[in-house]
Coordinates of C-alpha atoms and ligand atoms in Angstrom, one line a residue:
M1 CA 15.1 7.0 -12.2
L2 CA 14.0 3.5 -11.4
K3 CA 15.2 1.8 -14.6
G4 CA 15.9 -1.9 -14.0
K5 CA 14.3 -2.0 -10.6
C6 CA 11.5 -4.3 -9.8
A7 CA 8.5 -3.0 -7.7
V8 CA 5.8 -5.1 -6.2
V9 CA 2.6 -3.2 -5.5
T10 CA 0.0 -5.1 -3.5
G11 CA -3.6 -4.3 -4.5
G12 CA -2.1 -2.6 -7.5
G13 CA -5.1 -3.1 -9.8
R14 CA -7.1 -0.1 -8.8
G15 CA -7.3 3.0 -6.6
I16 CA -4.1 4.2 -4.9
G17 CA -2.2 1.1 -5.7
K18 CA -2.9 1.5 -9.4
A19 CA -1.7 5.1 -9.3
I20 CA 1.5 4.1 -7.5
A21 CA 2.1 1.2 -10.0
M22 CA 1.7 3.6 -12.9
K23 CA 4.0 6.2 -11.4
L24 CA 6.7 3.7 -10.7
A25 CA 6.3 2.3 -14.2
Q26 CA 6.7 5.8 -15.6
Q27 CA 9.9 6.1 -13.7
G28 CA 11.2 3.0 -15.5
A29 CA 10.5 0.3 -12.9
N30 CA 9.3 -3.2 -13.8
I31 CA 6.0 -3.7 -12.0
V32 CA 4.3 -6.6 -10.3
V33 CA 0.7 -5.8 -10.0
N34 CA -0.9 -7.8 -7.2
Y35 CA -4.6 -8.3 -7.1
R36 CA -7.1 -10.5 -5.2
N37 CA -10.3 -10.0 -7.1
S38 CA -9.7 -7.3 -9.8
E39 CA -8.1 -9.5 -12.4
K40 CA -9.4 -7.6 -15.4
E41 CA -8.2 -4.2 -14.0
A42 CA -4.8 -5.7 -13.1
E43 CA -4.4 -7.2 -16.6
E44 CA -5.4 -3.9 -18.2
L45 CA -2.8 -2.1 -16.2
V46 CA -0.2 -4.6 -17.3
N47 CA -1.2 -3.9 -20.9
T48 CA -1.0 -0.2 -20.4
I49 CA 2.5 -0.4 -18.9
E50 CA 3.7 -2.7 -21.7
N51 CA 2.2 -0.3 -24.3
M52 CA 4.3 2.5 -22.6
G53 CA 7.4 0.3 -23.3
G54 CA 7.6 -1.0 -19.7
A55 CA 7.4 -4.5 -18.3
A56 CA 4.8 -5.7 -15.9
L57 CA 3.2 -8.9 -14.5
A58 CA -0.1 -9.4 -12.8
V59 CA -0.1 -11.8 -9.9
K60 CA -3.2 -13.0 -8.0
A61 CA -2.6 -13.4 -4.3
D62 CA -4.5 -12.8 -1.1
V63 CA -1.8 -10.9 0.9
S64 CA -3.4 -12.0 4.2
N65 CA -2.5 -15.6 3.3
F66 CA 1.2 -16.3 4.3
H67 CA 1.8 -18.7 1.5
E68 CA 0.1 -16.7 -1.2
A69 CA 2.2 -13.7 -0.2
E70 CA 5.3 -15.9 -0.5
T71 CA 4.2 -16.9 -4.1
L72 CA 3.7 -13.2 -5.0
I73 CA 7.2 -12.3 -4.0
K74 CA 8.7 -15.4 -5.6
S75 CA 6.9 -14.7 -8.8
A76 CA 8.4 -11.2 -8.9
Q77 CA 11.9 -12.5 -8.3
E78 CA 11.5 -15.2 -10.9
K79 CA 10.2 -12.8 -13.6
F80 CA 12.5 -9.9 -12.9
G81 CA 15.5 -11.5 -11.1
R82 CA 15.2 -9.2 -8.0
V83 CA 12.8 -7.2 -5.9
D84 CA 13.8 -3.6 -5.1
I85 CA 10.6 -2.0 -4.0
L86 CA 7.7 -3.3 -2.0
V87 CA 4.6 -1.1 -1.7
N88 CA 2.2 -2.6 0.9
N89 CA -1.0 -0.9 -0.3
A90 CA -3.7 -3.6 -0.1
G91 CA -6.3 -2.7 2.4
I92 CA -10.0 -3.0 3.3
T93 CA -12.5 -1.5 5.7
K94 CA -15.3 -3.1 7.6
D95 CA -16.6 -0.1 9.6
N96 CA -19.0 -0.3 12.5
L97 CA -19.4 1.1 16.0
I98 CA -17.8 -1.2 18.6
L99 CA -21.2 -2.4 19.9
R100 CA -22.0 -3.7 16.4
M101 CA -18.6 -4.7 15.2
K102 CA -18.4 -8.4 14.7
E103 CA -15.3 -10.3 15.8
E104 CA -14.8 -11.5 12.3
D105 CA -14.9 -8.0 11.0
F106 CA -12.1 -7.1 13.4
D107 CA -10.1 -10.1 12.5
K108 CA -10.5 -9.7 8.7
V109 CA -9.3 -6.1 8.7
I110 CA -6.3 -6.9 10.8
S111 CA -5.6 -9.9 8.7
V112 CA -5.5 -8.1 5.3
N113 CA -4.2 -4.7 6.4
L114 CA -1.6 -5.6 9.1
K115 CA -0.8 -9.3 8.7
G116 CA -0.7 -8.8 4.9
C117 CA 1.9 -6.1 5.4
F118 CA 3.9 -8.5 7.6
N119 CA 3.6 -11.4 5.2
C120 CA 5.0 -9.4 2.3
I121 CA 7.8 -7.9 4.3
K122 CA 8.7 -11.3 5.8
H123 CA 9.1 -12.8 2.3
V124 CA 10.8 -9.8 0.6
S125 CA 13.3 -9.1 3.4
S126 CA 15.6 -12.1 2.7
I127 CA 15.8 -11.0 -1.0
M128 CA 16.5 -7.3 0.0
L129 CA 19.0 -8.4 2.7
R130 CA 21.0 -10.4 0.1
Q131 CA 20.8 -7.5 -2.4
K132 CA 21.9 -5.1 0.4
S133 CA 19.3 -2.6 -0.8
G134 CA 15.6 -2.1 -0.9
R135 CA 12.7 0.2 -0.4
I136 CA 9.6 -0.8 1.6
I137 CA 6.7 1.6 1.6
N138 CA 3.7 0.9 3.7
I139 CA 0.4 2.6 3.1
S140 CA -1.0 3.4 6.6
S141 CA -3.7 6.2 7.1
V142 CA -4.2 9.3 9.1
I143 CA -6.8 7.2 10.9
G144 CA -3.9 5.1 12.3
L145 CA -2.6 8.3 13.9
V146 CA -5.8 9.9 15.3
G147 CA -8.4 7.1 15.3
N148 CA -12.0 7.4 14.1
A149 CA -15.4 6.5 15.6
G150 CA -16.6 3.4 13.8
Q151 CA -13.1 2.3 12.7
A152 CA -11.6 0.5 15.7
N153 CA -10.4 -2.3 13.5
Y154 CA -9.1 -0.2 10.6
A155 CA -7.4 2.3 13.0
A156 CA -5.7 -0.5 14.9
S157 CA -4.5 -2.1 11.7
K158 CA -3.1 1.2 10.4
A159 CA -1.5 2.1 13.7
G160 CA 0.0 -1.4 13.7
I161 CA 1.6 -0.7 10.3
L162 CA 3.4 2.3 11.9
G163 CA 4.9 -0.1 14.5
I164 CA 6.1 -2.5 11.8
T165 CA 7.5 0.4 9.8
K166 CA 9.6 1.8 12.6
S167 CA 10.7 -1.7 13.8
M168 CA 11.7 -2.7 10.3
A169 CA 13.5 0.6 9.7
K170 CA 15.7 -0.2 12.7
E171 CA 16.1 -3.9 11.8
L172 CA 16.9 -3.5 8.1
G173 CA 18.6 -0.1 7.9
S174 CA 22.2 -1.4 8.3
R175 CA 21.7 -3.4 5.0
G176 CA 20.7 -0.4 2.9
I177 CA 16.9 -1.0 3.2
T178 CA 14.7 1.9 4.0
V179 CA 11.2 1.4 5.4
N180 CA 8.7 4.3 5.5
A181 CA 4.9 4.7 5.8
I182 CA 2.6 7.0 4.0
A183 CA -0.5 8.2 5.8
P184 CA -3.1 9.4 3.3
G185 CA -6.0 11.5 4.4
Y186 CA -9.2 11.5 2.3
I187 CA -8.4 10.2 -1.2
E188 CA -11.0 9.7 -3.9
T189 CA -11.2 6.0 -4.6
D190 CA -13.7 3.1 -4.5
M191 CA -13.0 2.9 -0.7
T192 CA -14.2 6.4 0.0
E193 CA -16.8 6.5 -2.8
V194 CA -19.3 4.7 -0.5
L195 CA -19.3 7.4 2.1
P196 CA -22.5 9.5 2.4
Q197 CA -22.2 12.9 0.7
K198 CA -22.7 14.6 4.0
V199 CA -19.7 12.9 5.5
K200 CA -17.6 13.7 2.4
D201 CA -18.6 17.4 2.6
A202 CA -17.7 17.5 6.3
I203 CA -14.3 15.9 5.6
V204 CA -13.4 18.4 2.8
E205 CA -14.4 21.2 5.1
S206 CA -12.0 20.0 7.7
V207 CA -9.1 19.8 5.2
P208 CA -7.1 23.1 5.0
L209 CA -6.5 22.6 1.3
K210 CA -10.3 22.3 0.8
R211 CA -10.2 19.4 -1.6
I212 CA -10.3 15.7 -1.8
G213 CA -6.9 14.1 -2.4
K214 CA -6.2 12.2 -5.6
A215 CA -4.5 8.7 -5.8
E216 CA -1.8 10.5 -7.8
D217 CA -1.0 12.7 -4.8
V218 CA -0.1 9.6 -2.9
A219 CA 1.8 8.1 -5.8
E220 CA 4.1 11.1 -6.1
L221 CA 5.3 10.6 -2.5
A222 CA 5.6 6.8 -3.1
A223 CA 7.8 7.4 -6.2
F224 CA 10.0 9.8 -4.2
L225 CA 10.4 7.3 -1.3
A226 CA 11.3 4.6 -3.8
S227 CA 14.0 6.7 -5.5
D228 CA 17.6 7.3 -4.7
S229 CA 16.7 10.9 -3.7
A230 CA 15.2 9.4 -0.5
S231 CA 18.1 7.2 0.5
Y232 CA 18.6 8.9 3.9
I233 CA 14.9 8.8 4.9
T234 CA 13.8 5.8 6.9
G235 CA 11.3 5.0 9.7
Q236 CA 9.2 8.0 8.8
V237 CA 5.4 8.4 8.6
I238 CA 4.5 11.1 6.0
N239 CA 1.0 12.4 5.7
V240 CA -0.6 13.1 2.3
D241 CA -3.7 14.6 3.6
G242 CA -4.1 18.2 2.5
G243 CA -3.2 19.3 6.1
M244 CA -6.1 17.3 7.7
V245 CA -3.9 16.2 10.6
V246 CA -1.3 18.8 11.7
Ligands
LIG301 P1 -9.6 0.5 -2.8 O1 -10.8 -0.1 -2.1 O2 -9.9 1.4 -4.0 O3 -8.6 -0.6 -3.3 C1 -8.2 -1.6 -2.4 C2 -7.1 -2.4 -3.0 O4 -6.7 -3.4 -2.0 C3 -7.6 -3.2 -4.2 O5 -6.7 -3.1 -5.2 C4 -7.8 -4.6 -3.7 O6 -7.6 -5.6 -4.7 C5 -6.7 -4.7 -2.7 N1 -7.0 -5.7 -1.7 C6 -7.9 -5.8 -0.8 N2 -7.8 -7.0 -0.1 C7 -6.7 -7.6 -0.6 C8 -6.1 -8.9 -0.3 N3 -6.5 -9.6 0.7 N4 -5.0 -9.2 -1.0 C9 -4.6 -8.5 -2.0 N5 -5.1 -7.3 -2.4 C10 -6.2 -6.9 -1.6 O7 -8.8 1.3 -1.8 P2 -7.8 2.6 -1.9 O8 -7.1 2.5 -3.2 O9 -8.5 3.8 -1.4 O10 -6.8 2.2 -0.7 C11 -5.5 1.7 -0.9 C12 -4.8 1.7 0.4 O11 -4.8 3.1 0.9 C13 -5.5 0.9 1.5 O12 -4.5 0.3 2.4 C14 -6.2 2.0 2.3 O13 -6.5 1.6 3.6 C15 -5.3 3.1 2.2 N6 -5.9 4.4 2.5 C16 -6.9 4.9 1.6 C17 -7.5 6.1 1.9 C18 -8.5 6.7 1.1 O14 -9.1 7.8 1.4 N7 -8.9 6.2 -0.1 C19 -7.0 6.9 3.0 C20 -6.0 6.4 3.8 C21 -5.4 5.1 3.5 P3 -8.8 -6.4 -5.4 O15 -9.8 -5.4 -6.0 O16 -8.1 -7.3 -6.4 O17 -9.4 -7.2 -4.3

């Protein structure tokens, strides 16, 4: 379905990003696996994709850094000649109640989650505008929709992503570029592994489907949004949350 297309997945070495990179590779896309720290995981994923008969490249870049984000997108274009799909997945948490949240913890989360998303869109948009086609998929969170105690920084970053998504959908739509956001609920990855068991149990209890989501659940939607089947969908926020937020 995605044969010949080039997809850049930020934070693609592990977790949800890895599942999305794998799924897009299975659909035939050439993959750029961005990482910041997880070099080994990113290189392993590249090997896996190549062993499947696909093509992939691992690129180290901190997406919160404007110039490193530019290098990431340029590397993709140099290697594969185009960039068709951008998945802004890289994200971090630095949770604390507002009285204890440090200024740098607010700034850092906004910088990676929200500015990182802007940085990559900024650099990919000129390429997609020239191509007159493209798919931008931003990984937000249900926390960006409903907020959460102890996550003012994270919720603000994820709500900000929704604002970028809708603005970019309006700005880029006339040139055949769609921009959508996925809002995952509680997904089993390193990010949620650190939560206390009591908190995990309470979350599962609040989910109508009574299970934790898998990274692959998110990847399925990302692959659909990246495909031609989703060509008339833009500016949307779609939850993958087992019904947590309805
Ligand atoms: P993980 O903690 O498992 O993975 C985070 C990923 O982000 C890693 O690949 C990491 O790369 C990358 N990353 C972090 N900072 C940077 C940076 N500055 N530059 C480039 N890459 C960076 O998290 P998940 O897989 O769970 O989360 C993926 C996305 O999904 C995030 O945006 C998260 O907010 C969102 N999400 C997750 C939910 C969940 O329940 N898990 C729920 C809702 C949303 P590296 O290891 O190389 O640093």
